[in-house]
Amino acid sequence: MVKKLKVFTITVFFMVLWAPLLQNAVRLAKSKPLTENRNLEVLPRHWPDLFKPDNPFCRRLERFFDDRYGFRGELIRVKNQLDYSLFHESRRIVIGKDGWLFYKSIVEDEEIQVERASPSAYLTMFERMLQLRRYLHARGITLVVMPIPLKNSIYPEYLPSNTAHRQTPNGFERFRQFLSDHPEIVTIDAEVELLKLKQSMPVFHKTDFHWNDVVGAHLAKRLVDTLGQLSGLGTLWSSPIEMEWRPLRGGGQNGSLGLIWPLPEVGMFLRGAEVVSDPASRQAWQDTNEWIYVSSEPGNPRLIPTTVMYGDSFEISFYRAGYRSHFSKLQKHWNWNFDKEFGNWPAQTKFLVIQHVETVLNLFLDDSRWPEEVKKEPLSKGEALRSNPVGGSTV
Amino acid sequence: MVFSSNLFLFSFLPIVLSFYFLIPERHRNAYLFGVGVVFYFWGSGPVTGIFLLCIVVNYSSGRWITRATPAASKLILAGVVVLDLSFLVYYKYFNFVAQLTSDLLRFLGIHWTSGSHVALPIGISFFTFQALSYPIEIYRRVDKPLNRLVDFGAYLAMFPHLIAGPIVRCSDISKEIRQRTVTVDQFFSGTVRFTLGLAKKVVIANQIGSPVDKIFKLSPEELTTPLAWLGIVCYAFQIYYDFSGYSDMAIGMGRMLGFEFPENFDQPYRSHSVTEFWRRWHMTLSKWFRDFLYIPLGGNRLGPGRTYFNLAIVFFLCGLWHGASWTFVFWGIFHGTLLIAERMLRVQFGFQLRGWWGNAATVLLVFMGWVLFRADSLHAAGSYFLALFRFQSHVSDFETFPFRYYLQNSVAFVLILGAFFAWLPCERLEIQHWLKKPAGVVLQGAVSLFLLFYSAAVLAESGFNPFIYFRF
């Protein structure tokens, strides 16, 4: 009897060890893949690397196996579910009160990096912003900046106590103060809008990184109307902004939580969204963050002139609200490609919009990421910085 | 390829084990030799040549020693010891010595850098000591030489103990090398031991390691006293469960292949003195130093002064063996000093701490020693010690990360579990007899399979790296 039990255990032990390989080979069971927003490792093919020190070929092969072995998704979900259910924890997500989720990499890493930049780095960044404005102004382009606070800045009350804290004022607040002190840089302060809207509606999804599309539509309207007024066209937005409630599926933070049973959320959505206006005019370059849109009526005087936007995934809600139809030509780059794609603009560009979430300040605080042509732009003597980035008092 | 990797668990191990039992017994040593070389090549690449050279040299020396005259065999032994240690010194300490030389010359106003960097072959400290034990024990007539190079290769290249111990001497397993069968009992025992070791490493050590990395990266202004203590307590358990877990996996796999490796850890944090600690911690290393260095130097047979000197030498080298860095050297010196002090107090004053006091004092001293072991530099270690005893010059008023950020629920749970099993008086439980009964076997089987499954889930999740932003 004892021997039979031992043989049984050994057999199960072997079955467990062989299961992933067999799953890859013959698909023992159905398996639902995880969404990771990255390219999985590919099979290495450069055989000479086998004979290099530390064998990089085998290390890549190991990473390839790590990304693709059988039942990987199931094992990940089991672990994440146990962590969440037993300890109310996740390796990647800050689990807040009342089901609110926040990315750890944002709250505990990228935002803290913004805080840890030196006062001189902030001063340099502010100078670069002024230089950028002058550079663009000399070329007939108006700079428009739309800084966007993240979920934990708008909903700090839902953060748990065991996560990172930021001093007051934090780096993003100091940046907004700088913009406020320099009205020559056209600023659409999203935080003001969001705090206003927060009084009457949820502005961020609980289980996704982004604001909801209703809020996105409000900000899109602000952007379009601002550019319209600057173009002498007045307010241009006329579409109603109506909301509807339905289950949110595929929230990014929910996905990163990687549970067997994702957290349910009924989210607020824009009624009539997802309808692309003037679809024939859209030309995609690479992905949702790099494209060019050309109106089928480029001569229409009620369209905003050629605009370049450096933005991110928050801009997608503008798209779903139909904002592109207000532009004669709109070119979008990912804001993290600001330095690589600087100057790659259509002729007769009139507006350059920088739409960015607060952690993109890490890019602007890195002086090596600023284009040389901006750094060379002289600042006038009178263009002294009017706010002290450290203490908040004016000069 | 480490044992706690997906590729090892779900590819290398099942394939190797399955073929091991499919091939005829007479070819199994050659098979183990080949598999071991592949395993080594996987992580080290072309430096595997050094490892193969080590096998050939030490095997050959064993045969020559047996056939040579006493004087010649002494010379052969000396030669092979010098050769083995030369490899170790060159590959492990070249960069350290080069840096030291550069620092000294810079102090004298001369700017010089070596310009070359020697890559460290994985596990060289372990396989060199294992290889060295062979000709020495043959010279001492402890064991007879193996008849075939393939057999010696199977011993030295055996993947379970190849790169991280236990330090297995050929005499420990020469009988099995020559003739072995694997019984169901042995294999079952091996699977239980292996999964226990895997869980110790993956579930306990890796989990506890998370706050350790963060705390040891803090600047002196951010390192508060409570955090410093949390960091060192967590590290003490991390290193214990990591190392002992790896040894358990090696011992478990050895059993599955038909070998009984020596034990390497015996609940070292239950020790009542640092002397006892070294009888329970990394036992195969301490025995190696005792048998091949301390005793040849005279041990404790030549009076107290010489005994203390021998202890100092042994622990200086023990520290250096652990790593080519001043922190490891000072860690070794620290332990050597404690051993000498204990011996002095015992022999000359009849004083010895016992019971709870002895255990508490030992644990405190050992834990403090881990600061040196973990710190990146002596300067960092110094700052850490100051923080432990509230002697930091300045601590920031603002706490970016609160204490609970480092001590999350899961870490606290695993820490308690780790402490429980580290001090559990297993020898008093008297369950060995019960474990042999059907209920005991069922429990062992169920626990080990659960631990295997859960460890696999932990490993899988550690490779789950979703990106926030679309980056493709």
PDB file of N, CA and C in Angstrom, chain A residues 85-165:
ATOM      1  N   SER A  85      -6.736  37.305  -3.202  1.00  0.00           N
ATOM      2  CA  SER A  85      -7.778  36.829  -2.290  1.00  0.00           C
ATOM      3  C   SER A  85      -7.264  36.657  -0.858  1.00  0.00           C
ATOM      4  N   LEU A  86      -6.021  36.167  -0.712  1.00  0.00           N
ATOM      5  CA  LEU A  86      -5.505  35.902   0.642  1.00  0.00           C
ATOM      6  C   LEU A  86      -4.842  37.132   1.264  1.00  0.00           C
ATOM      7  N   PHE A  87      -4.081  37.859   0.450  1.00  0.00           N
ATOM      8  CA  PHE A  87      -3.284  38.955   1.008  1.00  0.00           C
ATOM      9  C   PHE A  87      -3.726  40.339   0.536  1.00  0.00           C
ATOM     10  N   HIS A  88      -4.662  40.385  -0.367  1.00  0.00           N
ATOM     11  CA  HIS A  88      -5.109  41.655  -0.953  1.00  0.00           C
ATOM     12  C   HIS A  88      -3.917  42.404  -1.538  1.00  0.00           C
ATOM     13  N   GLU A  89      -3.125  41.690  -2.329  1.00  0.00           N
ATOM     14  CA  GLU A  89      -1.887  42.264  -2.867  1.00  0.00           C
ATOM     15  C   GLU A  89      -1.715  41.893  -4.323  1.00  0.00           C
ATOM     16  N   SER A  90      -0.851  42.659  -4.960  1.00  0.00           N
ATOM     17  CA  SER A  90      -0.435  42.312  -6.319  1.00  0.00           C
ATOM     18  C   SER A  90       0.973  42.837  -6.500  1.00  0.00           C
ATOM     19  N   ARG A  91       1.742  42.149  -7.323  1.00  0.00           N
ATOM     20  CA  ARG A  91       3.110  42.594  -7.552  1.00  0.00           C
ATOM     21  C   ARG A  91       3.144  43.866  -8.402  1.00  0.00           C
ATOM     22  N   ARG A  92       2.148  44.085  -9.222  1.00  0.00           N
ATOM     23  CA  ARG A  92       2.193  45.196 -10.166  1.00  0.00           C
ATOM     24  C   ARG A  92       1.163  46.282  -9.894  1.00  0.00           C
ATOM     25  N   ILE A  93       0.169  45.952  -9.089  1.00  0.00           N
ATOM     26  CA  ILE A  93      -0.938  46.886  -8.916  1.00  0.00           C
ATOM     27  C   ILE A  93      -1.068  47.282  -7.447  1.00  0.00           C
ATOM     28  N   VAL A  94      -1.258  48.565  -7.209  1.00  0.00           N
ATOM     29  CA  VAL A  94      -1.618  49.042  -5.870  1.00  0.00           C
ATOM     30  C   VAL A  94      -3.120  48.846  -5.745  1.00  0.00           C
ATOM     31  N   ILE A  95      -3.515  48.039  -4.777  1.00  0.00           N
ATOM     32  CA  ILE A  95      -4.949  47.761  -4.622  1.00  0.00           C
ATOM     33  C   ILE A  95      -5.491  48.745  -3.603  1.00  0.00           C
ATOM     34  N   GLY A  96      -6.275  49.673  -4.096  1.00  0.00           N
ATOM     35  CA  GLY A  96      -6.785  50.729  -3.247  1.00  0.00           C
ATOM     36  C   GLY A  96      -8.106  50.345  -2.598  1.00  0.00           C
ATOM     37  N   LYS A  97      -8.679  51.327  -1.957  1.00  0.00           N
ATOM     38  CA  LYS A  97      -9.955  51.101  -1.264  1.00  0.00           C
ATOM     39  C   LYS A  97     -11.073  51.003  -2.292  1.00  0.00           C
ATOM     40  N   ASP A  98     -12.097  50.265  -1.933  1.00  0.00           N
ATOM     41  CA  ASP A  98     -13.313  50.204  -2.741  1.00  0.00           C
ATOM     42  C   ASP A  98     -13.067  49.760  -4.185  1.00  0.00           C
ATOM     43  N   GLY A  99     -12.078  48.894  -4.386  1.00  0.00           N
ATOM     44  CA  GLY A  99     -11.846  48.334  -5.721  1.00  0.00           C
ATOM     45  C   GLY A  99     -11.088  49.225  -6.672  1.00  0.00           C
ATOM     46  N   TRP A 100     -10.531  50.336  -6.209  1.00  0.00           N
ATOM     47  CA  TRP A 100      -9.744  51.206  -7.071  1.00  0.00           C
ATOM     48  C   TRP A 100      -8.344  50.637  -7.240  1.00  0.00           C
ATOM     49  N   LEU A 101      -7.885  50.633  -8.479  1.00  0.00           N
ATOM     50  CA  LEU A 101      -6.576  50.063  -8.807  1.00  0.00           C
ATOM     51  C   LEU A 101      -5.651  51.147  -9.367  1.00  0.00           C
ATOM     52  N   PHE A 102      -4.379  51.014  -9.028  1.00  0.00           N
ATOM     53  CA  PHE A 102      -3.368  51.956  -9.513  1.00  0.00           C
ATOM     54  C   PHE A 102      -2.115  51.164  -9.880  1.00  0.00           C
ATOM     55  N   TYR A 103      -1.415  51.608 -10.923  1.00  0.00           N
ATOM     56  CA  TYR A 103      -0.177  50.928 -11.294  1.00  0.00           C
ATOM     57  C   TYR A 103       0.921  51.243 -10.287  1.00  0.00           C
ATOM     58  N   LYS A 104       1.594  50.200  -9.805  1.00  0.00           N
ATOM     59  CA  LYS A 104       2.726  50.413  -8.900  1.00  0.00           C
ATOM     60  C   LYS A 104       3.854  51.146  -9.616  1.00  0.00           C
ATOM     61  N   SER A 105       4.067  50.816 -10.878  1.00  0.00           N
ATOM     62  CA  SER A 105       5.177  51.435 -11.589  1.00  0.00           C
ATOM     63  C   SER A 105       4.969  52.942 -11.717  1.00  0.00           C
ATOM     64  N   ILE A 106       3.714  53.377 -11.692  1.00  0.00           N
ATOM     65  CA  ILE A 106       3.433  54.805 -11.762  1.00  0.00           C
ATOM     66  C   ILE A 106       3.564  55.428 -10.377  1.00  0.00           C
ATOM     67  N   VAL A 107       2.815  54.867  -9.410  1.00  0.00           N
ATOM     68  CA  VAL A 107       2.706  55.479  -8.090  1.00  0.00           C
ATOM     69  C   VAL A 107       4.011  55.362  -7.305  1.00  0.00           C
ATOM     70  N   GLU A 108       4.695  54.224  -7.456  1.00  0.00           N
ATOM     71  CA  GLU A 108       5.854  53.968  -6.588  1.00  0.00           C
ATOM     72  C   GLU A 108       7.191  54.116  -7.307  1.00  0.00           C
ATOM     73  N   ASP A 109       7.138  54.369  -8.600  1.00  0.00           N
ATOM     74  CA  ASP A 109       8.398  54.463  -9.335  1.00  0.00           C
ATOM     75  C   ASP A 109       8.456  55.749 -10.151  1.00  0.00           C
ATOM     76  N   GLU A 110       7.657  55.817 -11.215  1.00  0.00           N
ATOM     77  CA  GLU A 110       7.807  56.956 -12.130  1.00  0.00           C
ATOM     78  C   GLU A 110       7.463  58.288 -11.485  1.00  0.00           C
ATOM     79  N   GLU A 111       6.409  58.326 -10.683  1.00  0.00           N
ATOM     80  CA  GLU A 111       6.063  59.606 -10.034  1.00  0.00           C
ATOM     81  C   GLU A 111       7.126  59.984  -9.004  1.00  0.00           C
ATOM     82  N   ILE A 112       7.694  59.008  -8.339  1.00  0.00           N
ATOM     83  CA  ILE A 112       8.736  59.294  -7.346  1.00  0.00           C
ATOM     84  C   ILE A 112      10.006  59.798  -8.045  1.00  0.00           C
ATOM     85  N   GLN A 113      10.255  59.280  -9.244  1.00  0.00           N
ATOM     86  CA  GLN A 113      11.403  59.784 -10.016  1.00  0.00           C
ATOM     87  C   GLN A 113      11.218  61.264 -10.323  1.00  0.00           C
ATOM     88  N   VAL A 114       9.981  61.643 -10.639  1.00  0.00           N
ATOM     89  CA  VAL A 114       9.687  63.055 -10.890  1.00  0.00           C
ATOM     90  C   VAL A 114      10.005  63.872  -9.635  1.00  0.00           C
ATOM     91  N   GLU A 115       9.637  63.322  -8.474  1.00  0.00           N
ATOM     92  CA  GLU A 115       9.870  64.051  -7.210  1.00  0.00           C
ATOM     93  C   GLU A 115      11.348  64.195  -6.914  1.00  0.00           C
ATOM     94  N   ARG A 116      12.128  63.197  -7.323  1.00  0.00           N
ATOM     95  CA  ARG A 116      13.537  63.184  -6.929  1.00  0.00           C
ATOM     96  C   ARG A 116      14.437  63.993  -7.854  1.00  0.00           C
ATOM     97  N   ALA A 117      13.870  64.556  -8.920  1.00  0.00           N
ATOM     98  CA  ALA A 117      14.688  65.412  -9.783  1.00  0.00           C
ATOM     99  C   ALA A 117      15.131  66.635  -8.965  1.00  0.00           C
ATOM    100  N   SER A 118      16.314  67.112  -9.273  1.00  0.00           N
ATOM    101  CA  SER A 118      16.875  68.222  -8.488  1.00  0.00           C
ATOM    102  C   SER A 118      16.199  69.539  -8.853  1.00  0.00           C
ATOM    103  N   PRO A 119      16.301  70.547  -7.975  1.00  0.00           N
ATOM    104  CA  PRO A 119      15.763  71.873  -8.297  1.00  0.00           C
ATOM    105  C   PRO A 119      16.360  72.435  -9.586  1.00  0.00           C
ATOM    106  N   SER A 120      17.621  72.159  -9.829  1.00  0.00           N
ATOM    107  CA  SER A 120      18.238  72.697 -11.054  1.00  0.00           C
ATOM    108  C   SER A 120      17.661  71.995 -12.290  1.00  0.00           C
ATOM    109  N   ALA A 121      17.307  70.725 -12.155  1.00  0.00           N
ATOM    110  CA  ALA A 121      16.683  70.021 -13.286  1.00  0.00           C
ATOM    111  C   ALA A 121      15.331  70.645 -13.601  1.00  0.00           C
ATOM    112  N   TYR A 122      14.617  71.038 -12.553  1.00  0.00           N
ATOM    113  CA  TYR A 122      13.328  71.691 -12.777  1.00  0.00           C
ATOM    114  C   TYR A 122      13.515  73.039 -13.465  1.00  0.00           C
ATOM    115  N   LEU A 123      14.472  73.812 -12.964  1.00  0.00           N
ATOM    116  CA  LEU A 123      14.737  75.126 -13.584  1.00  0.00           C
ATOM    117  C   LEU A 123      15.076  74.976 -15.056  1.00  0.00           C
ATOM    118  N   THR A 124      15.910  73.995 -15.346  1.00  0.00           N
ATOM    119  CA  THR A 124      16.300  73.750 -16.741  1.00  0.00           C
ATOM    120  C   THR A 124      15.083  73.367 -17.563  1.00  0.00           C
ATOM    121  N   MET A 125      14.248  72.529 -17.028  1.00  0.00           N
ATOM    122  CA  MET A 125      13.042  72.113 -17.764  1.00  0.00           C
ATOM    123  C   MET A 125      12.162  73.329 -18.061  1.00  0.00           C
ATOM    124  N   PHE A 126      11.983  74.188 -17.084  1.00  0.00           N
ATOM    125  CA  PHE A 126      11.139  75.361 -17.302  1.00  0.00           C
ATOM    126  C   PHE A 126      11.745  76.253 -18.385  1.00  0.00           C
ATOM    127  N   GLU A 127      13.064  76.401 -18.353  1.00  0.00           N
ATOM    128  CA  GLU A 127      13.721  77.209 -19.386  1.00  0.00           C
ATOM    129  C   GLU A 127      13.524  76.575 -20.764  1.00  0.00           C
ATOM    130  N   ARG A 128      13.614  75.264 -20.810  1.00  0.00           N
ATOM    131  CA  ARG A 128      13.438  74.591 -22.108  1.00  0.00           C
ATOM    132  C   ARG A 128      12.024  74.800 -22.634  1.00  0.00           C
ATOM    133  N   MET A 129      11.061  74.812 -21.760  1.00  0.00           N
ATOM    134  CA  MET A 129       9.678  75.066 -22.179  1.00  0.00           C
ATOM    135  C   MET A 129       9.566  76.456 -22.788  1.00  0.00           C
ATOM    136  N   LEU A 130      10.188  77.425 -22.163  1.00  0.00           N
ATOM    137  CA  LEU A 130      10.150  78.795 -22.684  1.00  0.00           C
ATOM    138  C   LEU A 130      10.899  78.872 -24.011  1.00  0.00           C
ATOM    139  N   GLN A 131      12.020  78.167 -24.081  1.00  0.00           N
ATOM    140  CA  GLN A 131      12.780  78.154 -25.326  1.00  0.00           C
ATOM    141  C   GLN A 131      11.975  77.479 -26.440  1.00  0.00           C
ATOM    142  N   LEU A 132      11.274  76.450 -26.079  1.00  0.00           N
ATOM    143  CA  LEU A 132      10.448  75.739 -27.072  1.00  0.00           C
ATOM    144  C   LEU A 132       9.373  76.676 -27.605  1.00  0.00           C
ATOM    145  N   ARG A 133       8.759  77.424 -26.695  1.00  0.00           N
ATOM    146  CA  ARG A 133       7.704  78.349 -27.118  1.00  0.00           C
ATOM    147  C   ARG A 133       8.265  79.381 -28.094  1.00  0.00           C
ATOM    148  N   ARG A 134       9.444  79.915 -27.788  1.00  0.00           N
ATOM    149  CA  ARG A 134      10.058  80.922 -28.658  1.00  0.00           C
ATOM    150  C   ARG A 134      10.441  80.308 -30.008  1.00  0.00           C
ATOM    151  N   TYR A 135      10.986  79.121 -29.933  1.00  0.00           N
ATOM    152  CA  TYR A 135      11.404  78.443 -31.164  1.00  0.00           C
ATOM    153  C   TYR A 135      10.201  78.273 -32.089  1.00  0.00           C
ATOM    154  N   LEU A 136       9.111  77.813 -31.519  1.00  0.00           N
ATOM    155  CA  LEU A 136       7.910  77.575 -32.321  1.00  0.00           C
ATOM    156  C   LEU A 136       7.308  78.898 -32.793  1.00  0.00           C
ATOM    157  N   HIS A 137       7.282  79.864 -31.893  1.00  0.00           N
ATOM    158  CA  HIS A 137       6.700  81.165 -32.233  1.00  0.00           C
ATOM    159  C   HIS A 137       7.430  81.790 -33.417  1.00  0.00           C
ATOM    160  N   ALA A 138       8.735  81.624 -33.445  1.00  0.00           N
ATOM    161  CA  ALA A 138       9.515  82.177 -34.568  1.00  0.00           C
ATOM    162  C   ALA A 138       9.146  81.525 -35.890  1.00  0.00           C
ATOM    163  N   ARG A 139       8.552  80.358 -35.796  1.00  0.00           N
ATOM    164  CA  ARG A 139       8.160  79.637 -37.017  1.00  0.00           C
ATOM    165  C   ARG A 139       6.654  79.672 -37.242  1.00  0.00           C
ATOM    166  N   GLY A 140       6.002  80.574 -36.536  1.00  0.00           N
ATOM    167  CA  GLY A 140       4.556  80.744 -36.720  1.00  0.00           C
ATOM    168  C   GLY A 140       3.727  79.626 -36.106  1.00  0.00           C
ATOM    169  N   ILE A 141       4.295  78.942 -35.116  1.00  0.00           N
ATOM    170  CA  ILE A 141       3.573  77.831 -34.490  1.00  0.00           C
ATOM    171  C   ILE A 141       3.282  78.204 -33.040  1.00  0.00           C
ATOM    172  N   THR A 142       2.076  77.934 -32.610  1.00  0.00           N
ATOM    173  CA  THR A 142       1.689  78.205 -31.225  1.00  0.00           C
ATOM    174  C   THR A 142       1.802  76.921 -30.412  1.00  0.00           C
ATOM    175  N   LEU A 143       2.492  77.057 -29.271  1.00  0.00           N
ATOM    176  CA  LEU A 143       2.630  75.912 -28.377  1.00  0.00           C
ATOM    177  C   LEU A 143       1.411  75.833 -27.473  1.00  0.00           C
ATOM    178  N   VAL A 144       0.839  74.655 -27.366  1.00  0.00           N
ATOM    179  CA  VAL A 144      -0.279  74.413 -26.445  1.00  0.00           C
ATOM    180  C   VAL A 144       0.094  73.205 -25.595  1.00  0.00           C
ATOM    181  N   VAL A 145       0.020  73.375 -24.283  1.00  0.00           N
ATOM    182  CA  VAL A 145       0.392  72.279 -23.391  1.00  0.00           C
ATOM    183  C   VAL A 145      -0.834  71.823 -22.606  1.00  0.00           C
ATOM    184  N   MET A 146      -1.047  70.504 -22.568  1.00  0.00           N
ATOM    185  CA  MET A 146      -2.170  69.953 -21.800  1.00  0.00           C
ATOM    186  C   MET A 146      -1.619  68.915 -20.826  1.00  0.00           C
ATOM    187  N   PRO A 147      -1.215  69.366 -19.608  1.00  0.00           N
ATOM    188  CA  PRO A 147      -0.743  68.374 -18.629  1.00  0.00           C
ATOM    189  C   PRO A 147      -1.930  67.659 -17.998  1.00  0.00           C
ATOM    190  N   ILE A 148      -1.814  66.350 -17.851  1.00  0.00           N
ATOM    191  CA  ILE A 148      -2.940  65.546 -17.351  1.00  0.00           C
ATOM    192  C   ILE A 148      -2.541  64.833 -16.065  1.00  0.00           C
ATOM    193  N   PRO A 149      -3.270  65.066 -14.990  1.00  0.00           N
ATOM    194  CA  PRO A 149      -2.963  64.350 -13.740  1.00  0.00           C
ATOM    195  C   PRO A 149      -3.420  62.899 -13.857  1.00  0.00           C
ATOM    196  N   LEU A 150      -2.780  62.047 -13.102  1.00  0.00           N
ATOM    197  CA  LEU A 150      -3.158  60.637 -13.136  1.00  0.00           C
ATOM    198  C   LEU A 150      -4.164  60.316 -12.023  1.00  0.00           C
ATOM    199  N   LYS A 151      -4.662  59.117 -12.082  1.00  0.00           N
ATOM    200  CA  LYS A 151      -5.768  58.716 -11.217  1.00  0.00           C
ATOM    201  C   LYS A 151      -5.483  58.952  -9.743  1.00  0.00           C
ATOM    202  N   ASN A 152      -4.251  58.637  -9.310  1.00  0.00           N
ATOM    203  CA  ASN A 152      -3.956  58.772  -7.882  1.00  0.00           C
ATOM    204  C   ASN A 152      -3.890  60.225  -7.439  1.00  0.00           C
ATOM    205  N   SER A 153      -3.677  61.144  -8.390  1.00  0.00           N
ATOM    206  CA  SER A 153      -3.680  62.566  -8.040  1.00  0.00           C
ATOM    207  C   SER A 153      -5.096  63.086  -7.888  1.00  0.00           C
ATOM    208  N   ILE A 154      -6.028  62.534  -8.655  1.00  0.00           N
ATOM    209  CA  ILE A 154      -7.418  62.988  -8.581  1.00  0.00           C
ATOM    210  C   ILE A 154      -8.156  62.230  -7.481  1.00  0.00           C
ATOM    211  N   TYR A 155      -7.762  60.994  -7.222  1.00  0.00           N
ATOM    212  CA  TYR A 155      -8.454  60.182  -6.215  1.00  0.00           C
ATOM    213  C   TYR A 155      -7.485  59.696  -5.133  1.00  0.00           C
ATOM    214  N   PRO A 156      -6.767  60.586  -4.462  1.00  0.00           N
ATOM    215  CA  PRO A 156      -5.830  60.135  -3.432  1.00  0.00           C
ATOM    216  C   PRO A 156      -6.538  59.449  -2.257  1.00  0.00           C
ATOM    217  N   GLU A 157      -7.805  59.742  -2.116  1.00  0.00           N
ATOM    218  CA  GLU A 157      -8.556  59.164  -0.982  1.00  0.00           C
ATOM    219  C   GLU A 157      -8.696  57.645  -1.111  1.00  0.00           C
ATOM    220  N   TYR A 158      -8.484  57.124  -2.332  1.00  0.00           N
ATOM    221  CA  TYR A 158      -8.631  55.672  -2.520  1.00  0.00           C
ATOM    222  C   TYR A 158      -7.301  54.932  -2.450  1.00  0.00           C
ATOM    223  N   LEU A 159      -6.213  55.687  -2.284  1.00  0.00           N
ATOM    224  CA  LEU A 159      -4.927  55.014  -2.160  1.00  0.00           C
ATOM    225  C   LEU A 159      -4.810  54.355  -0.797  1.00  0.00           C
ATOM    226  N   PRO A 160      -4.164  53.187  -0.735  1.00  0.00           N
ATOM    227  CA  PRO A 160      -3.952  52.563   0.579  1.00  0.00           C
ATOM    228  C   PRO A 160      -2.825  53.285   1.298  1.00  0.00           C
ATOM    229  N   SER A 161      -2.706  53.014   2.589  1.00  0.00           N
ATOM    230  CA  SER A 161      -1.703  53.741   3.371  1.00  0.00           C
ATOM    231  C   SER A 161      -0.285  53.208   3.142  1.00  0.00           C
ATOM    232  N   ASN A 162      -0.157  51.995   2.582  1.00  0.00           N
ATOM    233  CA  ASN A 162       1.181  51.406   2.489  1.00  0.00           C
ATOM    234  C   ASN A 162       1.813  51.626   1.112  1.00  0.00           C
ATOM    235  N   THR A 163       1.470  52.743   0.471  1.00  0.00           N
ATOM    236  CA  THR A 163       2.095  53.035  -0.812  1.00  0.00           C
ATOM    237  C   THR A 163       2.879  54.347  -0.706  1.00  0.00           C
ATOM    238  N   ALA A 164       3.476  54.766  -1.811  1.00  0.00           N
ATOM    239  CA  ALA A 164       4.355  55.941  -1.771  1.00  0.00           C
ATOM    240  C   ALA A 164       3.575  57.223  -1.491  1.00  0.00           C
ATOM    241  N   HIS A 165       4.249  58.124  -0.813  1.00  0.00           N
ATOM    242  CA  HIS A 165       3.666  59.449  -0.572  1.00  0.00           C
ATOM    243  C   HIS A 165       4.526  60.497  -1.278  1.00  0.00           C
TER     244      HIS A 165
END
